[in-house]
Amino acid sequence: MSHRLYPLKKQRLQRSELAVPASNPTMIDKAAEGAADYVFLDLEDAVAPPEKEQARKNAIQALNDIDWAGKGKTVSVRINGLDTHYMYRDVVDVMEQAGDRVHTLLVPKVGETGDLYMVEAMVNQIEMAKGFKTRVGLEALIETALGMANVEDIARFGGRLEAMHFGVADFAASMRARTVNIGGLNPVYPGDQWHAAIARMVTACRAFGLRAIDGPFGDFSDPEGYKAGARRAAALGCEGKWAIHPSQVALANEVFSPTEAEVTKARRIIEELRAAEAKGKGAASLDGKMIDAASERMAANVLVVADAIAG
Ligand code: GLV
Ligand code: MG
């Protein structure tokens, strides 16, 4: 292990993250009653320009009126991008009027660390000015070629950054990849055309103590396609995935929850290693397979999620 360590900055249960256009208060109310671990109130791409101001007001009202934490949820707001004139007003109004109610801000299309620096500086000032005791977190959406080219630098930003998300739709657009689908596999590609990008983002996340989250899958009438994508993301180290439709929440919760068999196996690994240790051995065998200290670290990851789900 390197002498320099970047432990996970913030543990949050984020198996399912439901995207809700803040222009639609009915959907916000439903989201609050649903089973998503996380809800993000969207001010960005799901909101048409004429709706932007009302959506911002709705988000602020929903943050103040709904007891998100009491409902066991983390609530986030996706602000508009730094290349728009909505962004500064999103940060100022949401933070001034509900900065002690929102848990994180999701910053879209982050291209370089300066983007996060700007949001962080604004948030710092507003929290100080308002005397909030709470501290909002930041999450970065990696969804442009520039963001991916700089993803390690962005992950190293520090500050309030606690998670990064892979935004496959904008990434496809930015890369001029041959598709018009939001996520999913391209049948002419031998394998998963998003593999390299997600793997790179997840590595950057894990190197610098950030949670890694997979973004949207647009075909909400294809639950099997959703689950397959979620499983691929989980295999690489993502701990959750967006739901762009309420029906996808249960699918994400299922895929990103360790099964009972996985939890039992994790506990048995730790027990066997304790017993081996008592006999002065570092390695042991379980079900005909060698296990050692690395197995214990993998098992601990399973148990952290299981404990978080248990509450
Ligand atoms: C999410 O914002 C995406 O572009 O996939
Ligand atoms: Mg996007």
mmCIF file of C-alpha atoms and ligand atoms in Angstrom:
data_model
loop_
_atom_site.group_PDB
_atom_site.id
_atom_site.type_symbol
_atom_site.label_atom_id
_atom_site.label_comp_id
_atom_site.label_asym_id
_atom_site.label_seq_id
_atom_site.Cartn_x
_atom_site.Cartn_y
_atom_site.Cartn_z
ATOM 1 C CA MET A 1 0.000 0.000 0.000
ATOM 2 C CA SER A 2 1.292 3.429 -0.853
ATOM 3 C CA HIS A 3 2.068 5.650 2.101
ATOM 4 C CA ARG A 4 -0.377 8.213 0.700
ATOM 5 C CA LEU A 5 -3.955 7.058 1.225
ATOM 6 C CA TYR A 6 -7.220 8.557 0.006
ATOM 7 C CA PRO A 7 -9.947 6.943 2.109
ATOM 8 C CA LEU A 8 -13.539 7.151 0.931
ATOM 9 C CA LYS A 9 -14.546 10.762 1.527
ATOM 10 C CA LYS A 10 -18.188 10.151 2.283
ATOM 11 C CA GLN A 11 -20.127 6.917 2.607
ATOM 12 C CA ARG A 12 -23.683 7.253 1.319
ATOM 13 C CA LEU A 13 -26.089 4.610 0.122
ATOM 14 C CA GLN A 14 -26.484 5.430 -3.584
ATOM 15 C CA ARG A 15 -27.685 2.217 -5.257
ATOM 16 C CA SER A 16 -30.486 3.996 -7.087
ATOM 17 C CA GLU A 17 -30.548 7.664 -8.011
ATOM 18 C CA LEU A 18 -33.854 8.820 -9.400
ATOM 19 C CA ALA A 19 -33.685 11.750 -11.810
ATOM 20 C CA VAL A 20 -36.686 14.056 -11.449
ATOM 21 C CA PRO A 21 -37.289 17.119 -13.633
ATOM 22 C CA ALA A 22 -37.837 19.920 -11.130
ATOM 23 C CA SER A 23 -40.376 21.401 -13.529
ATOM 24 C CA ASN A 24 -42.784 18.652 -12.411
ATOM 25 C CA PRO A 25 -43.857 18.956 -8.745
ATOM 26 C CA THR A 26 -46.065 15.852 -8.931
ATOM 27 C CA MET A 27 -43.071 13.753 -9.928
ATOM 28 C CA ILE A 28 -41.048 15.284 -7.105
ATOM 29 C CA ASP A 29 -43.716 14.314 -4.549
ATOM 30 C CA LYS A 30 -43.848 10.767 -5.929
ATOM 31 C CA ALA A 31 -40.068 10.489 -5.848
ATOM 32 C CA ALA A 32 -40.066 11.439 -2.167
ATOM 33 C CA GLU A 33 -42.400 8.529 -1.411
ATOM 34 C CA GLY A 34 -40.558 6.018 -3.612
ATOM 35 C CA ALA A 35 -37.766 3.564 -2.881
ATOM 36 C CA ALA A 36 -34.790 5.418 -4.381
ATOM 37 C CA ASP A 37 -31.789 5.885 -2.099
ATOM 38 C CA TYR A 38 -31.064 9.168 -3.826
ATOM 39 C CA VAL A 39 -33.177 11.681 -5.695
ATOM 40 C CA PHE A 40 -31.781 14.447 -7.835
ATOM 41 C CA LEU A 41 -33.977 17.381 -8.682
ATOM 42 C CA ASP A 42 -32.975 18.303 -12.188
ATOM 43 C CA LEU A 43 -32.604 21.897 -13.289
ATOM 44 C CA GLU A 44 -30.527 20.939 -16.330
ATOM 45 C CA ASP A 45 -31.289 18.826 -19.384
ATOM 46 C CA ALA A 46 -34.734 17.496 -18.428
ATOM 47 C CA VAL A 47 -36.000 21.077 -18.072
ATOM 48 C CA ALA A 48 -36.778 23.190 -21.153
ATOM 49 C CA PRO A 49 -35.414 26.766 -21.148
ATOM 50 C CA PRO A 50 -38.827 28.434 -20.636
ATOM 51 C CA GLU A 51 -39.321 26.259 -17.508
ATOM 52 C CA LYS A 52 -35.927 26.892 -15.932
ATOM 53 C CA GLU A 53 -36.955 29.581 -13.456
ATOM 54 C CA GLN A 54 -40.087 27.810 -12.282
ATOM 55 C CA ALA A 55 -38.146 24.539 -11.956
ATOM 56 C CA ARG A 56 -35.622 26.279 -9.711
ATOM 57 C CA LYS A 57 -38.454 27.596 -7.520
ATOM 58 C CA ASN A 58 -40.056 24.142 -7.380
ATOM 59 C CA ALA A 59 -36.753 22.560 -6.351
ATOM 60 C CA ILE A 60 -36.293 25.070 -3.546
ATOM 61 C CA GLN A 61 -39.826 24.514 -2.327
ATOM 62 C CA ALA A 62 -39.427 20.732 -2.427
ATOM 63 C CA LEU A 63 -36.170 20.959 -0.483
ATOM 64 C CA ASN A 64 -37.846 23.041 2.199
ATOM 65 C CA ASP A 65 -41.208 21.257 2.353
ATOM 66 C CA ILE A 66 -40.176 17.618 2.165
ATOM 67 C CA ASP A 67 -38.260 15.842 4.917
ATOM 68 C CA TRP A 68 -35.924 13.991 2.542
ATOM 69 C CA ALA A 69 -33.525 12.853 5.246
ATOM 70 C CA GLY A 70 -36.446 11.703 7.410
ATOM 71 C CA LYS A 71 -37.574 9.568 4.477
ATOM 72 C CA GLY A 72 -34.114 7.995 4.419
ATOM 73 C CA LYS A 73 -33.086 9.746 1.212
ATOM 74 C CA THR A 74 -30.212 11.817 0.036
ATOM 75 C CA VAL A 75 -31.433 14.738 -2.054
ATOM 76 C CA SER A 76 -29.345 16.438 -4.668
ATOM 77 C CA VAL A 77 -29.884 19.215 -7.193
ATOM 78 C CA ARG A 78 -28.412 19.066 -10.675
ATOM 79 C CA ILE A 79 -27.560 22.637 -11.514
ATOM 80 C CA ASN A 80 -27.141 23.893 -15.053
ATOM 81 C CA GLY A 81 -23.756 23.827 -16.735
ATOM 82 C CA LEU A 82 -21.139 26.541 -16.382
ATOM 83 C CA ASP A 83 -21.588 27.363 -20.054
ATOM 84 C CA THR A 84 -25.144 28.627 -19.427
ATOM 85 C CA HIS A 85 -26.453 31.794 -17.805
ATOM 86 C CA TYR A 86 -28.671 29.721 -15.489
ATOM 87 C CA MET A 87 -25.879 28.200 -13.467
ATOM 88 C CA TYR A 88 -24.911 31.099 -11.187
ATOM 89 C CA ARG A 89 -28.534 31.762 -10.296
ATOM 90 C CA ASP A 90 -29.107 28.039 -9.620
ATOM 91 C CA VAL A 91 -26.269 28.012 -7.101
ATOM 92 C CA VAL A 92 -27.179 31.341 -5.494
ATOM 93 C CA ASP A 93 -30.911 30.694 -5.153
ATOM 94 C CA VAL A 94 -30.768 27.022 -4.187
ATOM 95 C CA MET A 95 -27.966 27.579 -1.689
ATOM 96 C CA GLU A 96 -29.330 30.804 -0.204
ATOM 97 C CA GLN A 97 -32.870 29.509 0.117
ATOM 98 C CA ALA A 98 -32.310 25.812 0.817
ATOM 99 C CA GLY A 99 -28.569 25.352 1.299
ATOM 100 C CA ASP A 100 -29.083 23.703 4.690
ATOM 101 C CA ARG A 101 -31.643 21.260 3.215
ATOM 102 C CA VAL A 102 -29.918 20.018 0.061
ATOM 103 C CA HIS A 103 -27.273 17.343 0.557
ATOM 104 C CA THR A 104 -25.272 17.670 -2.651
ATOM 105 C CA LEU A 105 -25.079 19.647 -5.863
ATOM 106 C CA LEU A 106 -24.526 17.619 -9.022
ATOM 107 C CA VAL A 107 -22.416 19.607 -11.461
ATOM 108 C CA PRO A 108 -22.972 18.551 -15.087
ATOM 109 C CA LYS A 109 -20.415 18.431 -17.893
ATOM 110 C CA VAL A 110 -17.427 19.019 -15.631
ATOM 111 C CA GLY A 111 -14.491 19.465 -17.992
ATOM 112 C CA GLU A 112 -11.688 20.592 -15.712
ATOM 113 C CA THR A 113 -11.012 21.256 -12.054
ATOM 114 C CA GLY A 114 -11.698 24.981 -12.498
ATOM 115 C CA ASP A 115 -15.370 24.146 -13.011
ATOM 116 C CA LEU A 116 -15.557 22.632 -9.544
ATOM 117 C CA TYR A 117 -13.440 25.438 -8.091
ATOM 118 C CA MET A 118 -16.027 27.960 -9.193
ATOM 119 C CA VAL A 119 -18.961 26.079 -7.674
ATOM 120 C CA GLU A 120 -17.017 25.365 -4.490
ATOM 121 C CA ALA A 121 -16.067 29.030 -4.067
ATOM 122 C CA MET A 122 -19.679 30.152 -4.488
ATOM 123 C CA VAL A 123 -20.972 27.506 -2.077
ATOM 124 C CA ASN A 124 -18.317 28.404 0.511
ATOM 125 C CA GLN A 125 -19.314 32.044 0.446
ATOM 126 C CA ILE A 126 -23.032 31.388 0.623
ATOM 127 C CA GLU A 127 -22.744 28.924 3.502
ATOM 128 C CA MET A 128 -20.578 31.433 5.392
ATOM 129 C CA ALA A 129 -22.898 34.341 4.674
ATOM 130 C CA LYS A 130 -25.967 32.385 5.751
ATOM 131 C CA GLY A 131 -24.256 30.890 8.797
ATOM 132 C CA PHE A 132 -25.288 27.355 7.829
ATOM 133 C CA LYS A 133 -23.916 24.611 10.062
ATOM 134 C CA THR A 134 -24.409 22.065 7.275
ATOM 135 C CA ARG A 135 -21.941 21.545 4.435
ATOM 136 C CA VAL A 136 -23.236 20.676 1.002
ATOM 137 C CA GLY A 137 -21.287 18.084 -0.999
ATOM 138 C CA LEU A 138 -20.390 18.219 -4.683
ATOM 139 C CA GLU A 139 -20.741 15.489 -7.300
ATOM 140 C CA ALA A 140 -19.253 15.758 -10.776
ATOM 141 C CA LEU A 141 -20.898 14.436 -13.903
ATOM 142 C CA ILE A 142 -18.240 13.196 -16.321
ATOM 143 C CA GLU A 143 -19.929 13.287 -19.699
ATOM 144 C CA THR A 144 -17.704 15.098 -22.135
ATOM 145 C CA ALA A 145 -14.531 14.102 -23.915
ATOM 146 C CA LEU A 146 -12.793 16.948 -22.048
ATOM 147 C CA GLY A 147 -14.037 15.707 -18.675
ATOM 148 C CA MET A 148 -12.872 12.187 -19.444
ATOM 149 C CA ALA A 149 -9.486 13.416 -20.689
ATOM 150 C CA ASN A 150 -9.091 15.251 -17.354
ATOM 151 C CA VAL A 151 -10.877 12.734 -15.135
ATOM 152 C CA GLU A 152 -7.897 11.931 -12.905
ATOM 153 C CA ASP A 153 -7.223 15.630 -12.280
ATOM 154 C CA ILE A 154 -10.896 16.215 -11.523
ATOM 155 C CA ALA A 155 -10.949 13.281 -9.091
ATOM 156 C CA ARG A 156 -7.931 14.788 -7.330
ATOM 157 C CA PHE A 157 -9.750 18.109 -6.820
ATOM 158 C CA GLY A 158 -10.509 17.393 -3.162
ATOM 159 C CA GLY A 159 -12.700 19.991 -1.471
ATOM 160 C CA ARG A 160 -16.319 18.956 -1.295
ATOM 161 C CA LEU A 161 -16.162 16.528 -4.203
ATOM 162 C CA GLU A 162 -17.463 13.155 -3.004
ATOM 163 C CA ALA A 163 -18.646 11.283 -6.125
ATOM 164 C CA MET A 164 -18.415 11.181 -9.897
ATOM 165 C CA HIS A 165 -21.068 9.948 -12.325
ATOM 166 C CA PHE A 166 -20.714 8.662 -15.873
ATOM 167 C CA GLY A 167 -23.175 10.481 -18.157
ATOM 168 C CA VAL A 168 -23.350 8.182 -21.125
ATOM 169 C CA ALA A 169 -25.730 10.265 -23.265
ATOM 170 C CA ASP A 170 -23.750 13.474 -23.340
ATOM 171 C CA PHE A 171 -20.549 11.454 -23.490
ATOM 172 C CA ALA A 172 -21.799 9.724 -26.634
ATOM 173 C CA ALA A 173 -22.684 13.118 -28.110
ATOM 174 C CA SER A 174 -19.350 14.648 -27.160
ATOM 175 C CA MET A 175 -17.451 11.687 -28.603
ATOM 176 C CA ARG A 176 -19.613 11.640 -31.743
ATOM 177 C CA ALA A 177 -20.123 7.941 -31.045
ATOM 178 C CA ARG A 178 -22.373 6.253 -33.588
ATOM 179 C CA THR A 179 -25.630 6.113 -31.595
ATOM 180 C CA VAL A 180 -28.702 8.094 -30.631
ATOM 181 C CA ASN A 181 -29.531 5.862 -27.647
ATOM 182 C CA ILE A 182 -29.118 6.833 -23.998
ATOM 183 C CA GLY A 183 -26.868 4.017 -22.807
ATOM 184 C CA GLY A 184 -26.951 0.365 -23.764
ATOM 185 C CA LEU A 185 -24.814 -1.610 -26.145
ATOM 186 C CA ASN A 186 -24.198 -0.918 -29.804
ATOM 187 C CA PRO A 187 -24.853 -4.269 -31.540
ATOM 188 C CA VAL A 188 -22.151 -3.687 -34.141
ATOM 189 C CA TYR A 189 -19.502 -3.208 -31.445
ATOM 190 C CA PRO A 190 -17.789 -6.361 -30.186
ATOM 191 C CA GLY A 191 -18.375 -5.892 -26.449
ATOM 192 C CA ASP A 192 -19.329 -2.852 -24.405
ATOM 193 C CA GLN A 193 -18.383 0.365 -26.178
ATOM 194 C CA TRP A 194 -18.525 2.276 -22.845
ATOM 195 C CA HIS A 195 -16.247 -0.089 -20.983
ATOM 196 C CA ALA A 196 -13.018 1.895 -21.285
ATOM 197 C CA ALA A 197 -14.652 5.171 -20.256
ATOM 198 C CA ILE A 198 -16.498 3.808 -17.222
ATOM 199 C CA ALA A 199 -13.466 1.821 -16.109
ATOM 200 C CA ARG A 200 -11.299 4.927 -16.356
ATOM 201 C CA MET A 201 -13.747 7.020 -14.326
ATOM 202 C CA VAL A 202 -14.193 4.335 -11.670
ATOM 203 C CA THR A 203 -10.424 3.978 -11.302
ATOM 204 C CA ALA A 204 -10.079 7.743 -10.854
ATOM 205 C CA CYS A 205 -12.874 7.685 -8.267
ATOM 206 C CA ARG A 206 -11.410 4.852 -6.260
ATOM 207 C CA ALA A 207 -7.891 6.293 -6.411
ATOM 208 C CA PHE A 208 -9.083 9.496 -4.745
ATOM 209 C CA GLY A 209 -11.771 8.282 -2.355
ATOM 210 C CA LEU A 210 -14.878 9.084 -4.394
ATOM 211 C CA ARG A 211 -18.044 7.090 -4.969
ATOM 212 C CA ALA A 212 -18.533 5.969 -8.585
ATOM 213 C CA ILE A 213 -22.032 6.066 -10.063
ATOM 214 C CA ASP A 214 -23.258 4.925 -13.462
ATOM 215 C CA GLY A 215 -25.640 7.250 -15.307
ATOM 216 C CA PRO A 216 -28.813 6.748 -17.317
ATOM 217 C CA PHE A 217 -30.298 3.960 -19.417
ATOM 218 C CA GLY A 218 -32.994 5.533 -21.524
ATOM 219 C CA ASP A 219 -35.047 2.517 -22.610
ATOM 220 C CA PHE A 220 -37.355 2.213 -19.613
ATOM 221 C CA SER A 221 -39.316 -0.560 -21.320
ATOM 222 C CA ASP A 222 -36.240 -2.821 -21.283
ATOM 223 C CA PRO A 223 -35.641 -3.866 -17.651
ATOM 224 C CA GLU A 224 -33.280 -6.680 -18.676
ATOM 225 C CA GLY A 225 -31.135 -4.250 -20.666
ATOM 226 C CA TYR A 226 -31.074 -1.931 -17.655
ATOM 227 C CA LYS A 227 -30.043 -4.708 -15.294
ATOM 228 C CA ALA A 228 -27.346 -5.957 -17.641
ATOM 229 C CA GLY A 229 -25.869 -2.444 -17.805
ATOM 230 C CA ALA A 230 -26.110 -2.054 -14.035
ATOM 231 C CA ARG A 231 -24.375 -5.401 -13.508
ATOM 232 C CA ARG A 232 -21.542 -4.418 -15.838
ATOM 233 C CA ALA A 233 -21.121 -1.151 -13.915
ATOM 234 C CA ALA A 234 -21.210 -2.976 -10.559
ATOM 235 C CA ALA A 235 -18.607 -5.459 -11.794
ATOM 236 C CA LEU A 236 -16.265 -2.532 -12.450
ATOM 237 C CA GLY A 237 -16.797 -0.912 -9.035
ATOM 238 C CA CYS A 238 -19.771 1.434 -9.467
ATOM 239 C CA GLU A 239 -21.993 1.450 -6.412
ATOM 240 C CA GLY A 240 -25.164 2.704 -8.037
ATOM 241 C CA LYS A 241 -26.939 3.792 -11.173
ATOM 242 C CA TRP A 242 -29.414 6.429 -12.202
ATOM 243 C CA ALA A 243 -33.064 5.679 -12.725
ATOM 244 C CA ILE A 244 -34.673 7.912 -15.342
ATOM 245 C CA HIS A 245 -38.020 6.232 -14.672
ATOM 246 C CA PRO A 246 -39.468 5.100 -11.331
ATOM 247 C CA SER A 247 -39.613 1.495 -12.603
ATOM 248 C CA GLN A 248 -35.808 1.435 -12.745
ATOM 249 C CA VAL A 249 -35.394 2.159 -9.018
ATOM 250 C CA ALA A 250 -36.182 -1.393 -7.892
ATOM 251 C CA LEU A 251 -33.878 -2.774 -10.587
ATOM 252 C CA ALA A 252 -30.964 -0.663 -9.362
ATOM 253 C CA ASN A 253 -31.663 -1.493 -5.714
ATOM 254 C CA GLU A 254 -31.657 -5.171 -6.617
ATOM 255 C CA VAL A 255 -28.445 -5.148 -8.650
ATOM 256 C CA PHE A 256 -26.432 -2.987 -6.246
ATOM 257 C CA SER A 257 -27.491 -4.824 -3.057
ATOM 258 C CA PRO A 258 -25.306 -7.762 -2.085
ATOM 259 C CA THR A 259 -27.318 -10.979 -2.066
ATOM 260 C CA GLU A 260 -27.723 -12.999 1.126
ATOM 261 C CA ALA A 261 -25.295 -15.546 -0.300
ATOM 262 C CA GLU A 262 -22.692 -12.824 -0.904
ATOM 263 C CA VAL A 263 -23.086 -11.481 2.635
ATOM 264 C CA THR A 264 -22.808 -14.972 4.139
ATOM 265 C CA LYS A 265 -19.717 -15.685 2.058
ATOM 266 C CA ALA A 266 -18.143 -12.375 3.111
ATOM 267 C CA ARG A 267 -18.715 -13.213 6.786
ATOM 268 C CA ARG A 268 -17.311 -16.716 6.320
ATOM 269 C CA ILE A 269 -14.173 -15.321 4.647
ATOM 270 C CA ILE A 270 -13.553 -13.075 7.619
ATOM 271 C CA GLU A 271 -14.223 -15.894 10.130
ATOM 272 C CA GLU A 272 -11.889 -18.307 8.305
ATOM 273 C CA LEU A 273 -9.131 -15.723 8.156
ATOM 274 C CA ARG A 274 -9.501 -14.959 11.891
ATOM 275 C CA ALA A 275 -9.206 -18.667 12.621
ATOM 276 C CA ALA A 276 -6.157 -18.956 10.327
ATOM 277 C CA GLU A 277 -4.589 -15.926 11.995
ATOM 278 C CA ALA A 278 -5.006 -17.535 15.425
ATOM 279 C CA LYS A 279 -2.905 -20.400 14.059
ATOM 280 C CA GLY A 280 -0.289 -17.958 12.776
ATOM 281 C CA LYS A 281 -1.330 -18.222 9.116
ATOM 282 C CA GLY A 282 -2.085 -15.358 6.713
ATOM 283 C CA ALA A 283 -3.899 -17.429 4.105
ATOM 284 C CA ALA A 284 -6.610 -20.057 4.354
ATOM 285 C CA SER A 285 -8.957 -21.946 2.122
ATOM 286 C CA LEU A 286 -12.703 -21.655 1.778
ATOM 287 C CA ASP A 287 -14.842 -23.901 -0.431
ATOM 288 C CA GLY A 288 -11.703 -25.136 -2.157
ATOM 289 C CA LYS A 289 -10.344 -21.669 -2.905
ATOM 290 C CA MET A 290 -7.416 -19.776 -1.452
ATOM 291 C CA ILE A 291 -8.290 -16.676 0.571
ATOM 292 C CA ASP A 292 -5.971 -14.080 2.103
ATOM 293 C CA ALA A 293 -5.879 -10.490 3.354
ATOM 294 C CA ALA A 294 -7.065 -9.174 -0.040
ATOM 295 C CA SER A 295 -10.109 -11.440 0.255
ATOM 296 C CA GLU A 296 -10.836 -9.800 3.594
ATOM 297 C CA ARG A 297 -10.716 -6.345 1.990
ATOM 298 C CA MET A 298 -13.148 -7.453 -0.728
ATOM 299 C CA ALA A 299 -15.427 -9.046 1.878
ATOM 300 C CA ALA A 300 -15.363 -5.848 3.951
ATOM 301 C CA ASN A 301 -16.647 -3.908 0.913
ATOM 302 C CA VAL A 302 -19.652 -6.249 0.714
ATOM 303 C CA LEU A 303 -20.390 -5.846 4.415
ATOM 304 C CA VAL A 304 -20.179 -2.030 4.322
ATOM 305 C CA VAL A 305 -22.992 -1.974 1.749
ATOM 306 C CA ALA A 306 -25.011 -4.620 3.603
ATOM 307 C CA ASP A 307 -24.710 -2.614 6.836
ATOM 308 C CA ALA A 308 -25.693 0.625 5.092
ATOM 309 C CA ILE A 309 -28.801 -1.068 3.681
ATOM 310 C CA ALA A 310 -29.666 -2.487 7.106
ATOM 311 C CA GLY A 311 -29.558 1.109 8.204
HETATM 312 C C1 GLV B 1 -26.513 12.451 -18.274
HETATM 313 O O1 GLV B 1 -26.651 13.606 -18.025
HETATM 314 C C2 GLV B 1 -26.082 11.986 -19.536
HETATM 315 O O2 GLV B 1 -25.806 12.851 -20.399
HETATM 316 O O3 GLV B 1 -26.006 10.770 -19.723
HETATM 317 MG MG MG B 2 -25.984 14.865 -19.622
#
